[in-house]
Amino acid sequence: MKVIIPSPLLSYTGQEKEVEVGGSTIAELLDELNRRYPGIRFRMIDEQDAIRPHMRIFVNGEQVWNINTPLQPSDEIYILQALSGG
Amino acid sequence: MPTTKKTAKKKPTGAKAASGSVALLIATKKGGFIFTSDAKRREWKIRGPIFLGHIAHHILLDPRDRRTMLMAAKTGHLGPTVFRSTDLGKKWKEATKPPAFPKAPEGEKGLVVDHVFWLTPGHPSEPKVWYAGTSPQGLFRSLDAGDTWEPVSGFNNHPMRFAWTGSGQDGTPDGPKMHSINIDPRDPNHMYLGMSSGGVFESKDRGANWHPLNSGCVADFLPDPNTEYGHDPHCVRLHPAAPDILYQQNHCGIYRMDRKEGRWTRIGENMPKAVGDIGFPMVVHPRDPETVWVFPMDGTQVWPRTSPGGKPAVYRTSNAGKKWQRLDNGLPRDQAWVTVFRQAMTADAHHPVGIYFGTTGGEVWASLNEGDKWTCIARNLPHIYAVEAAELGK
């Protein structure tokens, strides 16, 4: 399925803004993403499997809060950096 | 009028003084910088920013191989990590497994590393060992030169850890921190660490067990100022040439301990009363156990954390705190409302010793004569968190 990568993580994907990754849950998708781009998962997800405070994950436009959320092959995943700064 | 009385430098004793070029590894709120000097330490080349936009808390060169560098970093949005270089900072690669607490059992709340705050190379007999201290307070060890990190469960799972460290609200405005990891040069099993808050702790079995080491140190912000733990050491240094001598710049003053006595003595009470003895950094002389440098800040009332009166100065003692000398020749005379963070002042190993500090206002200052005269070697860097000197040799 298509995964949109936010600009702070493009250094991991070789500047690819869209990547195709499989998985039956967000967790599996993140594991596959991490196998392909080592280190990317921990920058988004903490060691307790929580999405980090300033990261957001959307599935088909709906925000998800839990990485155990199931996925369908046709889903489109947006990983975003929250609007916050200083 | 500031005093700048010049004093004769003590001749080096013990370890031989270094010579040749020096690197300054500068960690800032917006990335890292590497300054490299010529052999006389008078000209500086600046390389950077490295990882622009990352919050770099600490950068160190491994003194055991003089090639490996580690940088503790995160961004405002992305999680914490450690970057590694094996060619003196030219190319960098992320650690395969950065410091992280274990995943908690289902239904329990686990700890989360917010940032890696402090890095310390291990004992010379363990050439690939490194230690890291995190926010919140956690201790981690790498056995492969910083590529993979494991929790030191002797501290992180200690039954007293929560009592020692308190909650997330018992730390600095930027979060509670473990820092000042010191390894006894005579024994890799003997370690000290500092925590803000928590206090100073010691292990004699390579981190398997820990006990508080705060006797004599005041915690005047607590109901019981003579508590066993809960103190706020800002920076703790073991003297490399006399490893039973410890110094600390604490939230409540400047202290010294002879470990054989096991009790901290406040040596900051001999500082000028108008300046006080509050500050962040503590720098020890590489060879003389009685000479240290501090950088006082305003710790009155709401804690402005600026130079007292807007007049920055380094203070040096050459007799273990009996007398202190103000060293501000070359520094701004007034309206300089900066301070120097706990990792942001350092010494090289030359004779005379070079002293360097970086300010919250992004300036780097150097003294080639142990603080007698200061020169600004860089301006307009981001807010500086850490400055570490590394000997590159000739």
GROMACS .gro file of C-alpha atoms in nm:
model
  480
    1MET     CA    1   0.000   0.000   0.000
    2LYS     CA    2   0.102   0.358  -0.051
    3VAL     CA    3   0.273   0.534   0.241
    4ILE     CA    4   0.338   0.910   0.236
    5ILE     CA    5   0.658   1.005   0.420
    6PRO     CA    6   0.697   1.347   0.591
    7SER     CA    7   0.997   1.565   0.512
    8PRO     CA    8   1.184   1.506   0.843
    9LEU     CA    9   1.207   1.134   0.755
   10LEU     CA   10   1.310   1.164   0.390
   11SER     CA   11   1.675   1.115   0.484
   12TYR     CA   12   1.581   0.756   0.571
   13THR     CA   13   1.396   0.682   0.244
   14GLY     CA   14   1.657   0.831   0.013
   15GLN     CA   15   1.428   1.134  -0.040
   16GLU     CA   16   1.138   0.913  -0.160
   17LYS     CA   17   0.815   1.088  -0.057
   18GLU     CA   18   0.596   0.789  -0.138
   19VAL     CA   19   0.685   0.428  -0.077
   20GLU     CA   20   0.498   0.100  -0.126
   21VAL     CA   21   0.496  -0.115   0.189
   22GLY     CA   22   0.282  -0.415   0.295
   23GLY     CA   23   0.136  -0.519   0.630
   24SER     CA   24  -0.193  -0.628   0.788
   25THR     CA   25  -0.160  -0.373   1.071
   26ILE     CA   26   0.015  -0.039   1.121
   27ALA     CA   27   0.267  -0.224   1.340
   28GLU     CA   28   0.351  -0.469   1.061
   29LEU     CA   29   0.376  -0.185   0.812
   30LEU     CA   30   0.615   0.002   1.042
   31ASP     CA   31   0.826  -0.312   1.089
   32GLU     CA   32   0.851  -0.354   0.712
   33LEU     CA   33   0.933   0.015   0.673
   34ASN     CA   34   1.207  -0.023   0.934
   35ARG     CA   35   1.353  -0.331   0.762
   36ARG     CA   36   1.379  -0.131   0.444
   37TYR     CA   37   1.489   0.196   0.606
   38PRO     CA   38   1.668   0.105   0.931
   39GLY     CA   39   1.604   0.340   1.223
   40ILE     CA   40   1.294   0.511   1.081
   41ARG     CA   41   1.047   0.339   1.316
   42PHE     CA   42   1.206   0.459   1.644
   43ARG     CA   43   1.201   0.819   1.529
   44MET     CA   44   0.817   0.790   1.501
   45ILE     CA   45   0.722   0.527   1.758
   46ASP     CA   46   0.861   0.506   2.112
   47GLU     CA   47   0.978   0.193   2.293
   48GLN     CA   48   0.632   0.144   2.444
   49ASP     CA   49   0.483   0.129   2.091
   50ALA     CA   50   0.314   0.468   2.126
   51ILE     CA   51   0.310   0.715   1.838
   52ARG     CA   52   0.544   1.000   1.944
   53PRO     CA   53   0.371   1.323   2.057
   54HIS     CA   54   0.443   1.526   1.745
   55MET     CA   55   0.384   1.253   1.488
   56ARG     CA   56   0.048   1.164   1.331
   57ILE     CA   57  -0.062   0.862   1.128
   58PHE     CA   58  -0.371   0.876   0.906
   59VAL     CA   59  -0.534   0.580   0.724
   60ASN     CA   60  -0.749   0.694   0.432
   61GLY     CA   61  -0.775   1.037   0.592
   62GLU     CA   62  -0.870   0.914   0.941
   63GLN     CA   63  -0.622   0.961   1.224
   64VAL     CA   64  -0.527   0.642   1.408
   65TRP     CA   65  -0.388   0.630   1.761
   66ASN     CA   66  -0.293   0.267   1.798
   67ILE     CA   67  -0.035   0.084   1.591
   68ASN     CA   68  -0.241  -0.237   1.614
   69THR     CA   69  -0.499  -0.082   1.382
   70PRO     CA   70  -0.573  -0.331   1.099
   71LEU     CA   71  -0.504  -0.237   0.737
   72GLN     CA   72  -0.644  -0.336   0.399
   73PRO     CA   73  -0.426  -0.367   0.088
   74SER     CA   74  -0.603  -0.071  -0.073
   75ASP     CA   75  -0.545   0.164   0.224
   76GLU     CA   76  -0.343   0.481   0.186
   77ILE     CA   77  -0.123   0.577   0.480
   78TYR     CA   78  -0.014   0.930   0.558
   79ILE     CA   79   0.259   0.984   0.815
   80LEU     CA   80   0.267   1.349   0.916
   81GLN     CA   81   0.465   1.570   1.143
   82ALA     CA   82   0.227   1.766   1.366
   83LEU     CA   83   0.217   2.141   1.328
   84SER     CA   84   0.405   2.253   1.634
   85GLY     CA   85   0.724   2.440   1.669
   86GLY     CA   86   0.940   2.689   1.845
   87MET     CA   87   3.604   4.718   3.833
   88PRO     CA   88   3.668   4.354   3.745
   89THR     CA   89   3.986   4.202   3.874
   90THR     CA   90   4.216   4.016   3.640
   91LYS     CA   91   4.523   3.949   3.850
   92LYS     CA   92   4.758   3.721   3.662
   93THR     CA   93   4.903   3.423   3.844
   94ALA     CA   94   5.189   3.188   3.764
   95LYS     CA   95   5.064   2.860   3.628
   96LYS     CA   96   5.145   2.551   3.826
   97LYS     CA   97   5.390   2.325   3.647
   98PRO     CA   98   5.234   2.005   3.517
   99THR     CA   99   5.254   1.705   3.742
  100GLY     CA  100   5.159   1.342   3.674
  101ALA     CA  101   5.034   1.293   3.320
  102LYS     CA  102   5.232   1.464   3.048
  103ALA     CA  103   5.081   1.780   2.903
  104ALA     CA  104   4.939   1.751   2.551
  105SER     CA  105   5.062   1.943   2.250
  106GLY     CA  106   4.938   2.003   1.899
  107SER     CA  107   4.594   2.081   1.767
  108VAL     CA  108   4.271   2.065   1.964
  109ALA     CA  109   3.916   1.998   1.848
  110LEU     CA  110   3.614   2.157   2.014
  111LEU     CA  111   3.300   1.950   1.971
  112ILE     CA  112   3.007   2.186   2.005
  113ALA     CA  113   2.651   2.063   2.052
  114THR     CA  114   2.376   2.319   1.997
  115LYS     CA  115   1.999   2.342   1.988
  116LYS     CA  116   2.018   2.333   1.607
  117GLY     CA  117   2.297   2.084   1.536
  118GLY     CA  118   2.664   2.008   1.590
  119PHE     CA  119   2.984   2.195   1.501
  120ILE     CA  120   3.348   2.088   1.504
  121PHE     CA  121   3.616   2.352   1.559
  122THR     CA  122   3.976   2.246   1.482
  123SER     CA  123   4.275   2.452   1.590
  124ASP     CA  124   4.624   2.488   1.454
  125ALA     CA  125   4.910   2.353   1.664
  126LYS     CA  126   4.930   2.677   1.864
  127ARG     CA  127   4.551   2.682   1.927
  128ARG     CA  128   4.528   3.034   1.782
  129GLU     CA  129   4.350   2.974   1.450
  130TRP     CA  130   4.024   2.780   1.438
  131LYS     CA  131   3.847   2.619   1.141
  132ILE     CA  132   3.474   2.563   1.182
  133ARG     CA  133   3.297   2.263   1.029
  134GLY     CA  134   2.919   2.239   1.044
  135PRO     CA  135   2.636   2.250   1.105
  136ILE     CA  136   2.619   1.873   1.135
  137PHE     CA  137   2.259   1.745   1.133
  138LEU     CA  138   2.117   2.096   1.107
  139GLY     CA  139   1.784   2.115   1.287
  140HIS     CA  140   1.866   1.838   1.532
  141ILE     CA  141   1.888   1.920   1.902
  142ALA     CA  142   2.239   1.799   1.983
  143HIS     CA  143   2.295   1.752   2.356
  144HIS     CA  144   2.648   1.609   2.361
  145ILE     CA  145   2.927   1.526   2.115
  146LEU     CA  146   3.240   1.339   2.221
  147LEU     CA  147   3.555   1.203   2.058
  148ASP     CA  148   3.672   0.868   2.194
  149PRO     CA  149   4.011   0.946   2.356
  150ARG     CA  150   4.104   0.578   2.322
  151ASP     CA  151   4.113   0.571   1.941
  152ARG     CA  152   4.087   0.943   1.854
  153ARG     CA  153   3.863   0.849   1.559
  154THR     CA  154   3.520   0.755   1.690
  155MET     CA  155   3.274   1.033   1.764
  156LEU     CA  156   2.927   1.000   1.910
  157MET     CA  157   2.652   1.262   1.901
  158ALA     CA  158   2.337   1.248   2.116
  159ALA     CA  159   2.055   1.403   1.913
  160LYS     CA  160   1.684   1.433   1.847
  161THR     CA  161   1.462   1.687   1.678
  162GLY     CA  162   1.163   1.872   1.815
  163HIS     CA  163   0.941   1.609   1.653
  164LEU     CA  164   1.146   1.296   1.593
  165GLY     CA  165   1.257   1.055   1.864
  166PRO     CA  166   1.602   1.039   2.024
  167THR     CA  167   1.901   0.872   1.870
  168VAL     CA  168   2.279   0.852   1.864
  169PHE     CA  169   2.485   0.927   1.554
  170ARG     CA  170   2.830   0.775   1.508
  171SER     CA  171   3.136   0.871   1.307
  172THR     CA  172   3.456   0.671   1.274
  173ASP     CA  173   3.648   0.933   1.075
  174LEU     CA  174   3.660   1.230   1.310
  175GLY     CA  175   3.315   1.354   1.219
  176LYS     CA  176   3.336   1.359   0.839
  177LYS     CA  177   3.074   1.088   0.778
  178TRP     CA  178   2.800   0.989   1.023
  179LYS     CA  179   2.575   0.685   1.060
  180GLU     CA  180   2.287   0.632   1.299
  181ALA     CA  181   2.321   0.378   1.580
  182THR     CA  182   2.153   0.049   1.489
  183LYS     CA  183   1.987   0.034   1.831
  184PRO     CA  184   1.973   0.368   2.020
  185PRO     CA  185   1.916   0.381   2.398
  186ALA     CA  186   1.559   0.275   2.483
  187PHE     CA  187   1.389   0.142   2.793
  188PRO     CA  188   1.244  -0.212   2.776
  189LYS     CA  189   0.884  -0.250   2.667
  190ALA     CA  190   0.661  -0.272   2.972
  191PRO     CA  191   0.436  -0.577   3.026
  192GLU     CA  192   0.081  -0.541   2.896
  193GLY     CA  193  -0.122  -0.306   3.117
  194GLU     CA  194   0.181  -0.140   3.277
  195LYS     CA  195   0.322   0.201   3.192
  196GLY     CA  196   0.679   0.187   3.069
  197LEU     CA  197   0.949   0.452   3.059
  198VAL     CA  198   1.025   0.636   2.736
  199VAL     CA  199   1.359   0.800   2.652
  200ASP     CA  200   1.288   1.163   2.563
  201HIS     CA  201   1.649   1.242   2.481
  202VAL     CA  202   1.999   1.113   2.531
  203PHE     CA  203   2.166   1.380   2.741
  204TRP     CA  204   2.515   1.260   2.833
  205LEU     CA  205   2.780   1.037   2.676
  206THR     CA  206   3.089   0.896   2.846
  207PRO     CA  207   3.355   0.668   2.695
  208GLY     CA  208   3.427   0.362   2.909
  209HIS     CA  209   3.747   0.263   3.083
  210PRO     CA  210   4.064   0.246   2.868
  211SER     CA  211   4.077  -0.131   2.929
  212GLU     CA  212   3.734  -0.164   2.760
  213PRO     CA  213   3.797   0.011   2.430
  214LYS     CA  214   3.449  -0.023   2.275
  215VAL     CA  215   3.244   0.044   2.589
  216TRP     CA  216   3.043   0.367   2.617
  217TYR     CA  217   2.781   0.485   2.865
  218ALA     CA  218   2.482   0.713   2.805
  219GLY     CA  219   2.257   0.899   3.049
  220THR     CA  220   1.908   0.994   2.939
  221SER     CA  221   1.605   1.206   3.018
  222PRO     CA  222   1.420   1.074   3.213
  223GLN     CA  223   1.700   0.930   3.423
  224GLY     CA  224   1.824   0.606   3.268
  225LEU     CA  225   2.167   0.449   3.228
  226PHE     CA  226   2.264   0.266   2.909
  227ARG     CA  227   2.578   0.083   2.797
  228SER     CA  228   2.718   0.006   2.454
  229LEU     CA  229   2.974  -0.271   2.402
  230ASP     CA  230   3.031  -0.195   2.034
  231ALA     CA  231   3.146   0.167   2.024
  232GLY     CA  232   2.796   0.314   2.032
  233ASP     CA  233   2.624   0.110   1.760
  234THR     CA  234   2.385  -0.080   1.990
  235TRP     CA  235   2.280   0.014   2.344
  236GLU     CA  236   2.135  -0.189   2.630
  237PRO     CA  237   1.978  -0.063   2.954
  238VAL     CA  238   2.190  -0.099   3.268
  239SER     CA  239   1.921  -0.278   3.465
  240GLY     CA  240   2.114  -0.245   3.792
  241PHE     CA  241   2.016   0.121   3.787
  242ASN     CA  242   1.708   0.139   3.562
  243ASN     CA  243   1.529  -0.146   3.744
  244HIS     CA  244   1.664  -0.067   4.090
  245PRO     CA  245   1.380  -0.091   4.345
  246MET     CA  246   1.475   0.257   4.470
  247ARG     CA  247   1.491   0.420   4.127
  248PHE     CA  248   1.157   0.597   4.154
  249ALA     CA  249   1.231   0.718   4.508
  250TRP     CA  250   1.574   0.843   4.399
  251THR     CA  251   1.460   1.018   4.083
  252GLY     CA  252   1.106   1.130   4.173
  253SER     CA  253   0.856   1.200   3.900
  254GLY     CA  254   0.902   1.379   3.571
  255GLN     CA  255   0.823   1.702   3.753
  256ASP     CA  256   1.130   1.667   3.976
  257GLY     CA  257   1.381   1.760   3.710
  258THR     CA  258   1.502   2.056   3.515
  259PRO     CA  259   1.267   2.276   3.307
  260ASP     CA  260   1.385   2.066   3.010
  261GLY     CA  261   1.310   1.738   3.188
  262PRO     CA  262   1.487   1.527   3.449
  263LYS     CA  263   1.835   1.416   3.346
  264MET     CA  264   2.106   1.164   3.417
  265HIS     CA  265   2.449   1.316   3.360
  266SER     CA  266   2.806   1.323   3.490
  267ILE     CA  267   2.885   0.955   3.434
  268ASN     CA  268   3.240   0.919   3.569
  269ILE     CA  269   3.450   0.602   3.542
  270ASP     CA  270   3.734   0.552   3.791
  271PRO     CA  271   4.053   0.537   3.580
  272ARG     CA  272   4.188   0.269   3.823
  273ASP     CA  273   3.885   0.038   3.801
  274PRO     CA  274   3.620  -0.002   3.527
  275ASN     CA  275   3.377  -0.140   3.787
  276HIS     CA  276   3.384   0.180   3.992
  277MET     CA  277   3.147   0.445   3.861
  278TYR     CA  278   2.975   0.763   3.970
  279LEU     CA  279   2.680   0.945   3.817
  280GLY     CA  280   2.474   1.256   3.883
  281MET     CA  281   2.103   1.314   3.838
  282SER     CA  282   1.896   1.631   3.822
  283SER     CA  283   1.720   1.550   4.029
  284GLY     CA  284   1.830   1.257   4.237
  285GLY     CA  285   2.181   1.335   4.356
  286VAL     CA  286   2.519   1.167   4.320
  287PHE     CA  287   2.531   0.787   4.314
  288GLU     CA  288   2.815   0.533   4.317
  289SER     CA  289   2.854   0.178   4.193
  290LYS     CA  290   3.146  -0.052   4.270
  291ASP     CA  291   3.030  -0.343   4.056
  292ARG     CA  292   3.000  -0.198   3.704
  293GLY     CA  293   2.650  -0.069   3.755
  294ALA     CA  294   2.490  -0.378   3.910
  295ASN     CA  295   2.419  -0.194   4.237
  296TRP     CA  296   2.407   0.171   4.332
  297HIS     CA  297   2.399   0.377   4.649
  298PRO     CA  298   2.354   0.751   4.716
  299LEU     CA  299   2.665   0.959   4.785
  300ASN     CA  300   2.527   1.292   4.904
  301SER     CA  301   2.637   1.321   5.265
  302GLY     CA  302   2.732   1.680   5.347
  303CYS     CA  303   2.555   1.821   5.040
  304VAL     CA  304   2.252   2.040   5.103
  305ALA     CA  305   1.921   2.018   4.915
  306ASP     CA  306   1.771   2.345   5.036
  307PHE     CA  307   1.469   2.316   4.804
  308LEU     CA  308   1.342   2.006   4.992
  309PRO     CA  309   1.160   1.992   5.326
  310ASP     CA  310   1.461   1.804   5.468
  311PRO     CA  311   1.772   1.974   5.325
  312ASN     CA  312   1.994   1.699   5.467
  313THR     CA  313   1.813   1.420   5.287
  314GLU     CA  314   1.998   1.107   5.169
  315TYR     CA  315   1.894   1.162   4.805
  316GLY     CA  316   1.686   1.396   4.591
  317HIS     CA  317   1.967   1.650   4.544
  318ASP     CA  318   2.040   1.842   4.227
  319PRO     CA  319   2.403   1.810   4.121
  320HIS     CA  320   2.448   2.014   3.803
  321CYS     CA  321   2.787   1.873   3.709
  322VAL     CA  322   3.009   1.619   3.888
  323ARG     CA  323   3.374   1.561   3.794
  324LEU     CA  324   3.617   1.299   3.916
  325HIS     CA  325   3.975   1.422   3.904
  326PRO     CA  326   4.167   1.208   3.652
  327ALA     CA  327   4.500   1.248   3.830
  328ALA     CA  328   4.358   1.194   4.181
  329PRO     CA  329   4.051   0.972   4.133
  330ASP     CA  330   3.950   0.988   4.499
  331ILE     CA  331   3.886   1.361   4.461
  332LEU     CA  332   3.542   1.463   4.330
  333TYR     CA  333   3.407   1.810   4.262
  334GLN     CA  334   3.051   1.912   4.191
  335GLN     CA  335   2.870   2.227   4.092
  336ASN     CA  336   2.538   2.172   4.262
  337HIS     CA  337   2.207   2.360   4.258
  338CYS     CA  338   2.299   2.447   4.616
  339GLY     CA  339   2.665   2.543   4.586
  340ILE     CA  340   3.012   2.421   4.493
  341TYR     CA  341   3.135   2.107   4.669
  342ARG     CA  342   3.443   1.886   4.694
  343MET     CA  343   3.475   1.534   4.829
  344ASP     CA  344   3.769   1.319   4.926
  345ARG     CA  345   3.611   0.980   4.867
  346LYS     CA  346   3.802   0.826   5.157
  347GLU     CA  347   3.613   1.065   5.386
  348GLY     CA  348   3.286   1.012   5.196
  349ARG     CA  349   3.143   1.355   5.271
  350TRP     CA  350   3.095   1.661   5.053
  351THR     CA  351   3.242   1.990   5.177
  352ARG     CA  352   3.099   2.316   5.047
  353ILE     CA  353   3.393   2.507   4.899
  354GLY     CA  354   3.180   2.772   4.732
  355GLU     CA  355   3.122   2.968   5.047
  356ASN     CA  356   3.451   3.143   4.979
  357MET     CA  357   3.311   3.288   4.656
  358PRO     CA  358   3.215   3.660   4.664
  359LYS     CA  359   2.874   3.689   4.827
  360ALA     CA  360   2.744   3.916   4.549
  361VAL     CA  361   2.821   3.643   4.293
  362GLY     CA  362   2.733   3.334   4.493
  363ASP     CA  363   2.827   2.976   4.415
  364ILE     CA  364   2.543   2.865   4.189
  365GLY     CA  365   2.617   2.763   3.831
  366PHE     CA  366   2.606   2.474   3.588
  367PRO     CA  367   2.955   2.360   3.475
  368MET     CA  368   3.250   2.228   3.672
  369VAL     CA  369   3.587   2.189   3.501
  370VAL     CA  370   3.887   2.016   3.658
  371HIS     CA  371   4.252   2.075   3.573
  372PRO     CA  372   4.388   1.777   3.377
  373ARG     CA  373   4.681   1.733   3.618
  374ASP     CA  374   4.639   1.947   3.931
  375PRO     CA  375   4.368   1.814   4.168
  376GLU     CA  376   4.339   2.147   4.349
  377THR     CA  377   4.257   2.362   4.044
  378VAL     CA  378   3.901   2.387   3.908
  379TRP     CA  379   3.697   2.640   3.713
  380VAL     CA  380   3.329   2.733   3.748
  381PHE     CA  381   3.096   2.978   3.573
  382PRO     CA  382   2.859   3.137   3.825
  383MET     CA  383   2.502   3.228   3.736
  384ASP     CA  384   2.218   3.407   3.908
  385GLY     CA  385   2.038   3.151   4.122
  386THR     CA  386   1.838   3.394   4.330
  387GLN     CA  387   1.458   3.405   4.370
  388VAL     CA  388   1.310   3.291   4.034
  389TRP     CA  389   1.647   3.165   3.909
  390PRO     CA  390   1.716   3.386   3.605
  391ARG     CA  391   2.006   3.154   3.510
  392THR     CA  392   2.203   3.448   3.369
  393SER     CA  393   2.544   3.584   3.459
  394PRO     CA  394   2.511   3.769   3.790
  395GLY     CA  395   2.446   4.137   3.710
  396GLY     CA  396   2.487   4.067   3.338
  397LYS     CA  397   2.867   4.050   3.390
  398PRO     CA  398   2.991   3.705   3.287
  399ALA     CA  399   3.303   3.568   3.454
  400VAL     CA  400   3.481   3.241   3.512
  401TYR     CA  401   3.611   3.175   3.863
  402ARG     CA  402   3.915   2.960   3.936
  403THR     CA  403   4.053   2.815   4.253
  404SER     CA  404   4.407   2.678   4.267
  405ASN     CA  405   4.383   2.553   4.625
  406ALA     CA  406   4.071   2.337   4.628
  407GLY     CA  407   3.832   2.621   4.702
  408LYS     CA  408   4.008   2.811   4.979
  409LYS     CA  409   4.031   3.114   4.750
  410TRP     CA  410   3.861   3.198   4.420
  411GLN     CA  411   3.983   3.435   4.152
  412ARG     CA  412   3.756   3.621   3.910
  413LEU     CA  413   3.867   3.575   3.546
  414ASP     CA  414   3.689   3.815   3.312
  415ASN     CA  415   3.968   3.980   3.111
  416GLY     CA  416   3.830   4.004   2.757
  417LEU     CA  417   3.473   3.907   2.847
  418PRO     CA  418   3.185   4.156   2.811
  419ARG     CA  419   3.184   4.404   3.102
  420ASP     CA  420   2.807   4.439   3.131
  421GLN     CA  421   2.469   4.376   2.964
  422ALA     CA  422   2.563   4.017   2.878
  423TRP     CA  423   2.273   3.812   3.010
  424VAL     CA  424   2.399   3.470   2.913
  425THR     CA  425   2.500   3.160   3.096
  426VAL     CA  426   2.694   2.841   3.029
  427PHE     CA  427   2.525   2.502   3.052
  428ARG     CA  428   2.663   2.208   3.246
  429GLN     CA  429   2.841   2.042   2.951
  430ALA     CA  430   2.941   2.370   2.789
  431MET     CA  431   3.274   2.447   2.959
  432THR     CA  432   3.581   2.231   2.915
  433ALA     CA  433   3.960   2.213   2.939
  434ASP     CA  434   4.223   2.080   2.705
  435ALA     CA  435   4.532   1.896   2.832
  436HIS     CA  436   4.799   2.148   2.727
  437HIS     CA  437   5.029   2.353   2.948
  438PRO     CA  438   4.908   2.615   3.017
  439VAL     CA  439   4.564   2.458   3.007
  440GLY     CA  440   4.320   2.592   2.747
  441ILE     CA  441   3.973   2.664   2.885
  442TYR     CA  442   3.674   2.694   2.652
  443PHE     CA  443   3.307   2.769   2.701
  444GLY     CA  444   2.997   2.817   2.489
  445THR     CA  445   2.710   3.041   2.592
  446THR     CA  446   2.335   3.028   2.570
  447GLY     CA  447   2.378   3.323   2.330
  448GLY     CA  448   2.579   3.117   2.080
  449GLU     CA  449   2.929   3.250   2.150
  450VAL     CA  450   3.239   3.035   2.198
  451TRP     CA  451   3.516   3.178   2.418
  452ALA     CA  452   3.871   3.047   2.456
  453SER     CA  453   4.154   3.113   2.700
  454LEU     CA  454   4.500   2.975   2.632
  455ASN     CA  455   4.628   3.072   2.976
  456GLU     CA  456   4.392   2.897   3.215
  457GLY     CA  457   4.135   3.176   3.215
  458ASP     CA  458   4.359   3.482   3.255
  459LYS     CA  459   4.254   3.626   2.919
  460TRP     CA  460   3.955   3.543   2.700
  461THR     CA  461   3.902   3.563   2.324
  462CYS     CA  462   3.573   3.509   2.144
  463ILE     CA  463   3.636   3.255   1.866
  464ALA     CA  464   3.278   3.229   1.732
  465ARG     CA  465   2.953   3.424   1.749
  466ASN     CA  466   2.597   3.369   1.630
  467LEU     CA  467   2.587   2.995   1.674
  468PRO     CA  468   2.260   2.851   1.806
  469HIS     CA  469   2.208   2.812   2.182
  470ILE     CA  470   2.505   2.600   2.296
  471TYR     CA  471   2.442   2.292   2.508
  472ALA     CA  472   2.787   2.132   2.519
  473VAL     CA  473   3.152   2.205   2.442
  474GLU     CA  474   3.406   1.923   2.469
  475ALA     CA  475   3.778   1.958   2.395
  476ALA     CA  476   3.960   1.670   2.228
  477GLU     CA  477   4.332   1.637   2.169
  478LEU     CA  478   4.413   1.566   1.805
  479GLY     CA  479   4.791   1.567   1.846
  480LYS     CA  480   5.035   1.714   1.599
   0.00000   0.00000   0.00000
